[in-house]
Amino acid sequence: MDAAIHRARLAQQEAASWTQERVDEIVTAVGWQCYREENARRLALLSHSETSLGNPEHLYALQRRRVLGILRDLHGETTVGVVEDLPELGLRKLAKPLGVIAVATPATAPAPGIICNVLPMLKTRNAAVFSPNPRAAGTAGETIRIIRAALAEVGAPPDLVQCLETTGRAASSELMAAADYVVAIGGAGTVRRAYESGTPTIGAGVGNPTVVVDETADLTDASEKILTGASYNNGTSCSSESNVLVHASIADRFSAELVRRGAHLCTVEETARLRALLWPDGVALNREAIGRPASDLAELAGIPVEQPKKTALLVLAAEDPGKDDPVLREKIAPVLTLSVFDDFRQAVELVQLLADRCGRGHSCGIHSTRSDRVAELAEAVSTCRVVVNQSTMTNTGSFESGVPFTTTLSSGSWGGSSTSGNITWRHFLNYTLISRPIPARVPDEPTLFGKYWTERER
């Protein structure tokens, strides 16, 4: 670990002197190698064979879409030299790198997680040393091998991007303590250790959104987007829809739309079987069952489905969403919990309650044609993101919304994070502010103090 940090510092010192043109050349070269079909497909297959999590085709598509999205967001942005000039205020801002960034990455979608951190970190002239989840160490190593080869091909020091050979909590904690900055993606334990390292840290929040579908929603559109999001890559994203609250007047029609698209509605008995499979002790998720196709889960739980190959999602019923139940918490599986509400205010309160239990600050969603309800939900809940008439999977970036692409979704103070929102290249810079004298700008006292100034003699 010490040797990796030393090499990273030497490489980063060289990168700190690069021009914007040189930076952009290197980012494009690395992005291209990660986007190439043969590399993306190989990493997707390796990830699936190593971790058994997700779907190889989805992992492949996910990597290419995120590379495109990240490169689009980086294109034309200035990260070297003067990034803001305000002559009327005598201010000029210079962008500078952070240094060596330690990155702890999860086992779910490991290749895209690494790549989409590397690109903005290279754009900001930083070095990155990764501590991968032990379950995905092989995929992480191969991903970084491709990135290092791309760096060498354009004459950049490969040691700008490295991967620790030793995995595990101890190595990760040592790396975090030795680096200049930490980005922690993964479970709550990883994020907690990052903040305890004493190094400036950005941590991802714990997710799994709850989504409201009111009686004004387009049920065809809502059911398609929710099923797609909840089942994509076998539900391994923290942004996959986890719980859906549906207005009682449309619950049957909405359920029928889900079934038409490949969902299986579990009976009370089947829900109990699936609960026992995913949460054997009633609390912790079964790590051998997560991230697997819905048909596999159905077979393991003894749930008969008519068309296994076409079954994309298992839908559980929670009669009382106000009662704590593991099926209303994180799933990391193509499993959706469905509950019914009668009053919109009740739904808003349930969104907050469920967020308190399984991830404050992360996100929620709503399918509705009423802007007042969107506003009411957004005002009431402690989340950094409210996704409207879309899959909550768009949290990490979408070409159909203005959300920037990222793999790190911070949850603000609500979720124990140092910042809120999507983490992008802007978070990987230090700034130097040059201040020059300007004509005095003395404030007007009556304007500032208002009635207190007027009444000061009374």
mmCIF file of N, CA, C and O in Angstrom, residues 111-178:
data_model
loop_
_atom_site.group_PDB
_atom_site.id
_atom_site.type_symbol
_atom_site.label_atom_id
_atom_site.label_comp_id
_atom_site.label_asym_id
_atom_site.label_seq_id
_atom_site.Cartn_x
_atom_site.Cartn_y
_atom_site.Cartn_z
ATOM 1 N N ALA A 111 -16.813 -2.929 -12.700
ATOM 2 C CA ALA A 111 -16.094 -2.253 -13.779
ATOM 3 C C ALA A 111 -16.624 -0.847 -14.035
ATOM 4 O O ALA A 111 -15.848 0.121 -14.053
ATOM 5 N N PRO A 112 -17.941 -0.655 -14.233
ATOM 6 C CA PRO A 112 -18.448 0.715 -14.410
ATOM 7 C C PRO A 112 -18.148 1.594 -13.202
ATOM 8 O O PRO A 112 -17.864 2.796 -13.351
ATOM 9 N N GLY A 113 -18.182 1.014 -11.995
ATOM 10 C CA GLY A 113 -17.894 1.796 -10.800
ATOM 11 C C GLY A 113 -16.489 2.362 -10.802
ATOM 12 O O GLY A 113 -16.257 3.500 -10.381
ATOM 13 N N ILE A 114 -15.533 1.571 -11.276
ATOM 14 C CA ILE A 114 -14.150 2.038 -11.357
ATOM 15 C C ILE A 114 -13.978 3.049 -12.479
ATOM 16 O O ILE A 114 -13.419 4.135 -12.294
ATOM 17 N N ILE A 115 -14.464 2.699 -13.657
ATOM 18 C CA ILE A 115 -14.263 3.544 -14.834
ATOM 19 C C ILE A 115 -14.865 4.932 -14.638
ATOM 20 O O ILE A 115 -14.243 5.951 -14.977
ATOM 21 N N CYS A 116 -16.050 4.983 -14.082
ATOM 22 C CA CYS A 116 -16.745 6.264 -13.964
ATOM 23 C C CYS A 116 -16.230 7.104 -12.803
ATOM 24 O O CYS A 116 -16.646 8.249 -12.638
ATOM 25 N N ASN A 117 -15.316 6.563 -12.019
ATOM 26 C CA ASN A 117 -14.544 7.374 -11.092
ATOM 27 C C ASN A 117 -13.229 7.807 -11.728
ATOM 28 O O ASN A 117 -12.779 8.937 -11.536
ATOM 29 N N VAL A 118 -12.614 6.910 -12.481
ATOM 30 C CA VAL A 118 -11.325 7.227 -13.103
ATOM 31 C C VAL A 118 -11.430 8.408 -14.059
ATOM 32 O O VAL A 118 -10.586 9.316 -14.036
ATOM 33 N N LEU A 119 -12.445 8.422 -14.909
ATOM 34 C CA LEU A 119 -12.530 9.470 -15.936
ATOM 35 C C LEU A 119 -12.588 10.875 -15.348
ATOM 36 O O LEU A 119 -11.800 11.748 -15.739
ATOM 37 N N PRO A 120 -13.487 11.181 -14.399
ATOM 38 C CA PRO A 120 -13.482 12.528 -13.825
ATOM 39 C C PRO A 120 -12.234 12.804 -12.979
ATOM 40 O O PRO A 120 -11.805 13.958 -12.858
ATOM 41 N N MET A 121 -11.625 11.776 -12.405
ATOM 42 C CA MET A 121 -10.406 11.996 -11.611
ATOM 43 C C MET A 121 -9.220 12.325 -12.505
ATOM 44 O O MET A 121 -8.366 13.145 -12.152
ATOM 45 N N LEU A 122 -9.146 11.686 -13.671
ATOM 46 C CA LEU A 122 -8.106 12.044 -14.634
ATOM 47 C C LEU A 122 -8.356 13.434 -15.207
ATOM 48 O O LEU A 122 -7.410 14.202 -15.430
ATOM 49 N N LYS A 123 -9.613 13.762 -15.447
ATOM 50 C CA LYS A 123 -9.960 15.086 -15.973
ATOM 51 C C LYS A 123 -9.491 16.184 -15.024
ATOM 52 O O LYS A 123 -9.173 17.304 -15.460
ATOM 53 N N THR A 124 -9.423 15.900 -13.755
ATOM 54 C CA THR A 124 -9.023 16.891 -12.749
ATOM 55 C C THR A 124 -7.581 16.691 -12.286
ATOM 56 O O THR A 124 -7.165 17.234 -11.272
ATOM 57 N N ARG A 125 -6.811 15.854 -13.032
ATOM 58 C CA ARG A 125 -5.363 15.652 -12.825
ATOM 59 C C ARG A 125 -5.035 15.024 -11.473
ATOM 60 O O ARG A 125 -4.017 15.323 -10.864
ATOM 61 N N ASN A 126 -5.908 14.137 -11.035
ATOM 62 C CA ASN A 126 -5.660 13.401 -9.806
ATOM 63 C C ASN A 126 -5.175 11.995 -10.110
ATOM 64 O O ASN A 126 -5.337 11.484 -11.231
ATOM 65 N N ALA A 127 -4.576 11.351 -9.120
ATOM 66 C CA ALA A 127 -4.274 9.925 -9.179
ATOM 67 C C ALA A 127 -5.310 9.178 -8.348
ATOM 68 O O ALA A 127 -5.869 9.735 -7.398
ATOM 69 N N ALA A 128 -5.548 7.920 -8.704
ATOM 70 C CA ALA A 128 -6.546 7.123 -7.987
ATOM 71 C C ALA A 128 -5.983 5.747 -7.657
ATOM 72 O O ALA A 128 -5.402 5.085 -8.522
ATOM 73 N N VAL A 129 -6.172 5.333 -6.411
ATOM 74 C CA VAL A 129 -5.799 3.987 -5.983
ATOM 75 C C VAL A 129 -7.060 3.315 -5.466
ATOM 76 O O VAL A 129 -7.715 3.825 -4.550
ATOM 77 N N PHE A 130 -7.395 2.164 -6.052
ATOM 78 C CA PHE A 130 -8.655 1.496 -5.747
ATOM 79 C C PHE A 130 -8.465 0.345 -4.768
ATOM 80 O O PHE A 130 -7.503 -0.412 -4.847
ATOM 81 N N SER A 131 -9.416 0.249 -3.862
ATOM 82 C CA SER A 131 -9.516 -0.888 -2.953
ATOM 83 C C SER A 131 -10.820 -1.610 -3.280
ATOM 84 O O SER A 131 -11.890 -1.191 -2.823
ATOM 85 N N PRO A 132 -10.774 -2.649 -4.091
ATOM 86 C CA PRO A 132 -12.016 -3.288 -4.542
ATOM 87 C C PRO A 132 -12.604 -4.221 -3.503
ATOM 88 O O PRO A 132 -11.903 -4.700 -2.596
ATOM 89 N N ASN A 133 -13.880 -4.473 -3.621
ATOM 90 C CA ASN A 133 -14.521 -5.495 -2.811
ATOM 91 C C ASN A 133 -13.855 -6.838 -3.128
ATOM 92 O O ASN A 133 -13.640 -7.164 -4.297
ATOM 93 N N PRO A 134 -13.499 -7.634 -2.125
ATOM 94 C CA PRO A 134 -12.824 -8.911 -2.384
ATOM 95 C C PRO A 134 -13.573 -9.806 -3.368
ATOM 96 O O PRO A 134 -12.947 -10.561 -4.120
ATOM 97 N N ARG A 135 -14.889 -9.694 -3.362
ATOM 98 C CA ARG A 135 -15.688 -10.542 -4.243
ATOM 99 C C ARG A 135 -15.480 -10.185 -5.717
ATOM 100 O O ARG A 135 -15.723 -11.015 -6.595
ATOM 101 N N ALA A 136 -15.024 -8.947 -5.998
ATOM 102 C CA ALA A 136 -14.848 -8.482 -7.380
ATOM 103 C C ALA A 136 -13.416 -8.087 -7.670
ATOM 104 O O ALA A 136 -13.153 -7.300 -8.580
ATOM 105 N N ALA A 137 -12.456 -8.657 -6.932
ATOM 106 C CA ALA A 137 -11.058 -8.251 -7.077
ATOM 107 C C ALA A 137 -10.507 -8.549 -8.467
ATOM 108 O O ALA A 137 -9.738 -7.755 -9.029
ATOM 109 N N GLY A 138 -10.880 -9.680 -9.040
ATOM 110 C CA GLY A 138 -10.391 -10.026 -10.373
ATOM 111 C C GLY A 138 -10.881 -9.071 -11.433
ATOM 112 O O GLY A 138 -10.117 -8.636 -12.312
ATOM 113 N N THR A 139 -12.161 -8.710 -11.378
ATOM 114 C CA THR A 139 -12.730 -7.762 -12.335
ATOM 115 C C THR A 139 -12.095 -6.397 -12.169
ATOM 116 O O THR A 139 -11.785 -5.715 -13.160
ATOM 117 N N ALA A 140 -11.896 -5.997 -10.933
ATOM 118 C CA ALA A 140 -11.254 -4.702 -10.671
ATOM 119 C C ALA A 140 -9.852 -4.672 -11.259
ATOM 120 O O ALA A 140 -9.440 -3.700 -11.916
ATOM 121 N N GLY A 141 -9.099 -5.748 -11.047
ATOM 122 C CA GLY A 141 -7.737 -5.799 -11.571
ATOM 123 C C GLY A 141 -7.689 -5.716 -13.083
ATOM 124 O O GLY A 141 -6.844 -5.011 -13.652
ATOM 125 N N GLU A 142 -8.595 -6.421 -13.756
ATOM 126 C CA GLU A 142 -8.620 -6.394 -15.219
ATOM 127 C C GLU A 142 -9.073 -5.036 -15.742
ATOM 128 O O GLU A 142 -8.550 -4.533 -16.741
ATOM 129 N N THR A 143 -10.033 -4.423 -15.073
ATOM 130 C CA THR A 143 -10.490 -3.088 -15.479
ATOM 131 C C THR A 143 -9.347 -2.090 -15.404
ATOM 132 O O THR A 143 -9.119 -1.296 -16.340
ATOM 133 N N ILE A 144 -8.599 -2.139 -14.328
ATOM 134 C CA ILE A 144 -7.506 -1.192 -14.150
ATOM 135 C C ILE A 144 -6.345 -1.526 -15.087
ATOM 136 O O ILE A 144 -5.623 -0.630 -15.539
ATOM 137 N N ARG A 145 -6.163 -2.806 -15.440
ATOM 138 C CA ARG A 145 -5.155 -3.151 -16.432
ATOM 139 C C ARG A 145 -5.452 -2.488 -17.768
ATOM 140 O O ARG A 145 -4.557 -1.947 -18.435
ATOM 141 N N ILE A 146 -6.716 -2.506 -18.179
ATOM 142 C CA ILE A 146 -7.117 -1.856 -19.435
ATOM 143 C C ILE A 146 -6.868 -0.354 -19.362
ATOM 144 O O ILE A 146 -6.369 0.259 -20.318
ATOM 145 N N ILE A 147 -7.201 0.257 -18.229
ATOM 146 C CA ILE A 147 -7.014 1.697 -18.059
ATOM 147 C C ILE A 147 -5.535 2.053 -18.084
ATOM 148 O O ILE A 147 -5.109 3.019 -18.745
ATOM 149 N N ARG A 148 -4.711 1.273 -17.406
ATOM 150 C CA ARG A 148 -3.270 1.540 -17.375
ATOM 151 C C ARG A 148 -2.651 1.389 -18.759
ATOM 152 O O ARG A 148 -1.757 2.161 -19.145
ATOM 153 N N ALA A 149 -3.114 0.404 -19.522
ATOM 154 C CA ALA A 149 -2.611 0.226 -20.883
ATOM 155 C C ALA A 149 -2.975 1.427 -21.752
ATOM 156 O O ALA A 149 -2.168 1.876 -22.587
ATOM 157 N N ALA A 150 -4.179 1.956 -21.568
ATOM 158 C CA ALA A 150 -4.593 3.143 -22.329
ATOM 159 C C ALA A 150 -3.737 4.353 -21.958
ATOM 160 O O ALA A 150 -3.367 5.156 -22.827
ATOM 161 N N LEU A 151 -3.415 4.495 -20.683
ATOM 162 C CA LEU A 151 -2.557 5.595 -20.247
ATOM 163 C C LEU A 151 -1.170 5.475 -20.870
ATOM 164 O O LEU A 151 -0.609 6.456 -21.396
ATOM 165 N N ALA A 152 -0.608 4.282 -20.837
ATOM 166 C CA ALA A 152 0.735 4.071 -21.393
ATOM 167 C C ALA A 152 0.762 4.345 -22.893
ATOM 168 O O ALA A 152 1.746 4.883 -23.417
ATOM 169 N N GLU A 153 -0.327 3.994 -23.568
ATOM 170 C CA GLU A 153 -0.377 4.162 -25.023
ATOM 171 C C GLU A 153 -0.274 5.630 -25.441
ATOM 172 O O GLU A 153 0.227 5.937 -26.515
ATOM 173 N N VAL A 154 -0.734 6.546 -24.586
ATOM 174 C CA VAL A 154 -0.648 7.975 -24.923
ATOM 175 C C VAL A 154 0.445 8.671 -24.113
ATOM 176 O O VAL A 154 0.459 9.896 -23.994
ATOM 177 N N GLY A 155 1.350 7.879 -23.536
ATOM 178 C CA GLY A 155 2.499 8.457 -22.872
ATOM 179 C C GLY A 155 2.250 9.025 -21.496
ATOM 180 O O GLY A 155 3.062 9.810 -20.980
ATOM 181 N N ALA A 156 1.151 8.651 -20.871
ATOM 182 C CA ALA A 156 0.847 9.104 -19.509
ATOM 183 C C ALA A 156 1.322 8.047 -18.521
ATOM 184 O O ALA A 156 1.344 6.855 -18.846
ATOM 185 N N PRO A 157 1.699 8.429 -17.307
ATOM 186 C CA PRO A 157 2.173 7.437 -16.338
ATOM 187 C C PRO A 157 1.048 6.501 -15.900
ATOM 188 O O PRO A 157 0.031 6.957 -15.350
ATOM 189 N N PRO A 158 1.208 5.190 -16.127
ATOM 190 C CA PRO A 158 0.163 4.236 -15.733
ATOM 191 C C PRO A 158 -0.143 4.268 -14.244
ATOM 192 O O PRO A 158 -1.267 3.935 -13.834
ATOM 193 N N ASP A 159 0.824 4.681 -13.427
ATOM 194 C CA ASP A 159 0.605 4.675 -11.979
ATOM 195 C C ASP A 159 -0.384 5.736 -11.515
ATOM 196 O O ASP A 159 -0.660 5.833 -10.312
ATOM 197 N N LEU A 160 -0.936 6.504 -12.450
ATOM 198 C CA LEU A 160 -2.037 7.403 -12.086
ATOM 199 C C LEU A 160 -3.247 6.608 -11.608
ATOM 200 O O LEU A 160 -4.075 7.126 -10.851
ATOM 201 N N VAL A 161 -3.358 5.370 -12.060
ATOM 202 C CA VAL A 161 -4.487 4.517 -11.670
ATOM 203 C C VAL A 161 -3.935 3.170 -11.237
ATOM 204 O O VAL A 161 -3.256 2.486 -12.009
ATOM 205 N N GLN A 162 -4.224 2.778 -10.001
ATOM 206 C CA GLN A 162 -3.716 1.523 -9.458
ATOM 207 C C GLN A 162 -4.812 0.797 -8.677
ATOM 208 O O GLN A 162 -5.816 1.397 -8.290
ATOM 209 N N CYS A 163 -4.536 -0.479 -8.440
ATOM 210 C CA CYS A 163 -5.456 -1.302 -7.658
ATOM 211 C C CYS A 163 -4.644 -2.047 -6.608
ATOM 212 O O CYS A 163 -3.611 -2.648 -6.927
ATOM 213 N N LEU A 164 -5.066 -1.997 -5.359
ATOM 214 C CA LEU A 164 -4.366 -2.725 -4.306
ATOM 215 C C LEU A 164 -4.438 -4.225 -4.572
ATOM 216 O O LEU A 164 -5.503 -4.763 -4.917
ATOM 217 N N GLU A 165 -3.307 -4.903 -4.411
ATOM 218 C CA GLU A 165 -3.293 -6.350 -4.593
ATOM 219 C C GLU A 165 -3.928 -7.050 -3.402
ATOM 220 O O GLU A 165 -4.486 -8.137 -3.530
ATOM 221 N N THR A 166 -3.815 -6.436 -2.231
ATOM 222 C CA THR A 166 -4.419 -6.996 -1.026
ATOM 223 C C THR A 166 -5.779 -6.356 -0.800
ATOM 224 O O THR A 166 -5.890 -5.127 -0.796
ATOM 225 N N THR A 167 -6.798 -7.173 -0.650
ATOM 226 C CA THR A 167 -8.148 -6.652 -0.426
ATOM 227 C C THR A 167 -8.546 -6.862 1.028
ATOM 228 O O THR A 167 -7.849 -7.527 1.788
ATOM 229 N N GLY A 168 -9.659 -6.305 1.398
ATOM 230 C CA GLY A 168 -10.160 -6.471 2.758
ATOM 231 C C GLY A 168 -10.218 -5.155 3.509
ATOM 232 O O GLY A 168 -9.709 -4.129 3.056
ATOM 233 N N ARG A 169 -10.858 -5.196 4.662
ATOM 234 C CA ARG A 169 -11.114 -3.982 5.426
ATOM 235 C C ARG A 169 -9.836 -3.316 5.918
ATOM 236 O O ARG A 169 -9.709 -2.096 5.899
ATOM 237 N N ALA A 170 -8.866 -4.115 6.387
ATOM 238 C CA ALA A 170 -7.639 -3.531 6.935
ATOM 239 C C ALA A 170 -6.870 -2.768 5.866
ATOM 240 O O ALA A 170 -6.441 -1.626 6.088
ATOM 241 N N ALA A 171 -6.700 -3.391 4.687
ATOM 242 C CA ALA A 171 -5.981 -2.731 3.602
ATOM 243 C C ALA A 171 -6.714 -1.478 3.147
ATOM 244 O O ALA A 171 -6.093 -0.437 2.875
ATOM 245 N N SER A 172 -8.032 -1.577 3.053
ATOM 246 C CA SER A 172 -8.827 -0.435 2.629
ATOM 247 C C SER A 172 -8.700 0.722 3.618
ATOM 248 O O SER A 172 -8.539 1.882 3.227
ATOM 249 N N SER A 173 -8.746 0.416 4.905
ATOM 250 C CA SER A 173 -8.636 1.458 5.924
ATOM 251 C C SER A 173 -7.268 2.127 5.890
ATOM 252 O O SER A 173 -7.145 3.349 6.038
ATOM 253 N N GLU A 174 -6.207 1.338 5.690
ATOM 254 C CA GLU A 174 -4.865 1.908 5.593
ATOM 255 C C GLU A 174 -4.741 2.827 4.388
ATOM 256 O O GLU A 174 -4.124 3.895 4.465
ATOM 257 N N LEU A 175 -5.302 2.404 3.280
ATOM 258 C CA LEU A 175 -5.261 3.215 2.069
ATOM 259 C C LEU A 175 -5.980 4.543 2.285
ATOM 260 O O LEU A 175 -5.478 5.615 1.923
ATOM 261 N N MET A 176 -7.152 4.491 2.885
ATOM 262 C CA MET A 176 -7.924 5.705 3.138
ATOM 263 C C MET A 176 -7.151 6.681 4.016
ATOM 264 O O MET A 176 -7.162 7.897 3.774
ATOM 265 N N ALA A 177 -6.474 6.165 5.022
ATOM 266 C CA ALA A 177 -5.731 7.025 5.937
ATOM 267 C C ALA A 177 -4.525 7.667 5.268
ATOM 268 O O ALA A 177 -4.118 8.782 5.627
ATOM 269 N N ALA A 178 -3.944 6.987 4.257
ATOM 270 C CA ALA A 178 -2.726 7.484 3.616
ATOM 271 C C ALA A 178 -2.993 8.425 2.451
ATOM 272 O O ALA A 178 -2.106 9.190 2.058
#
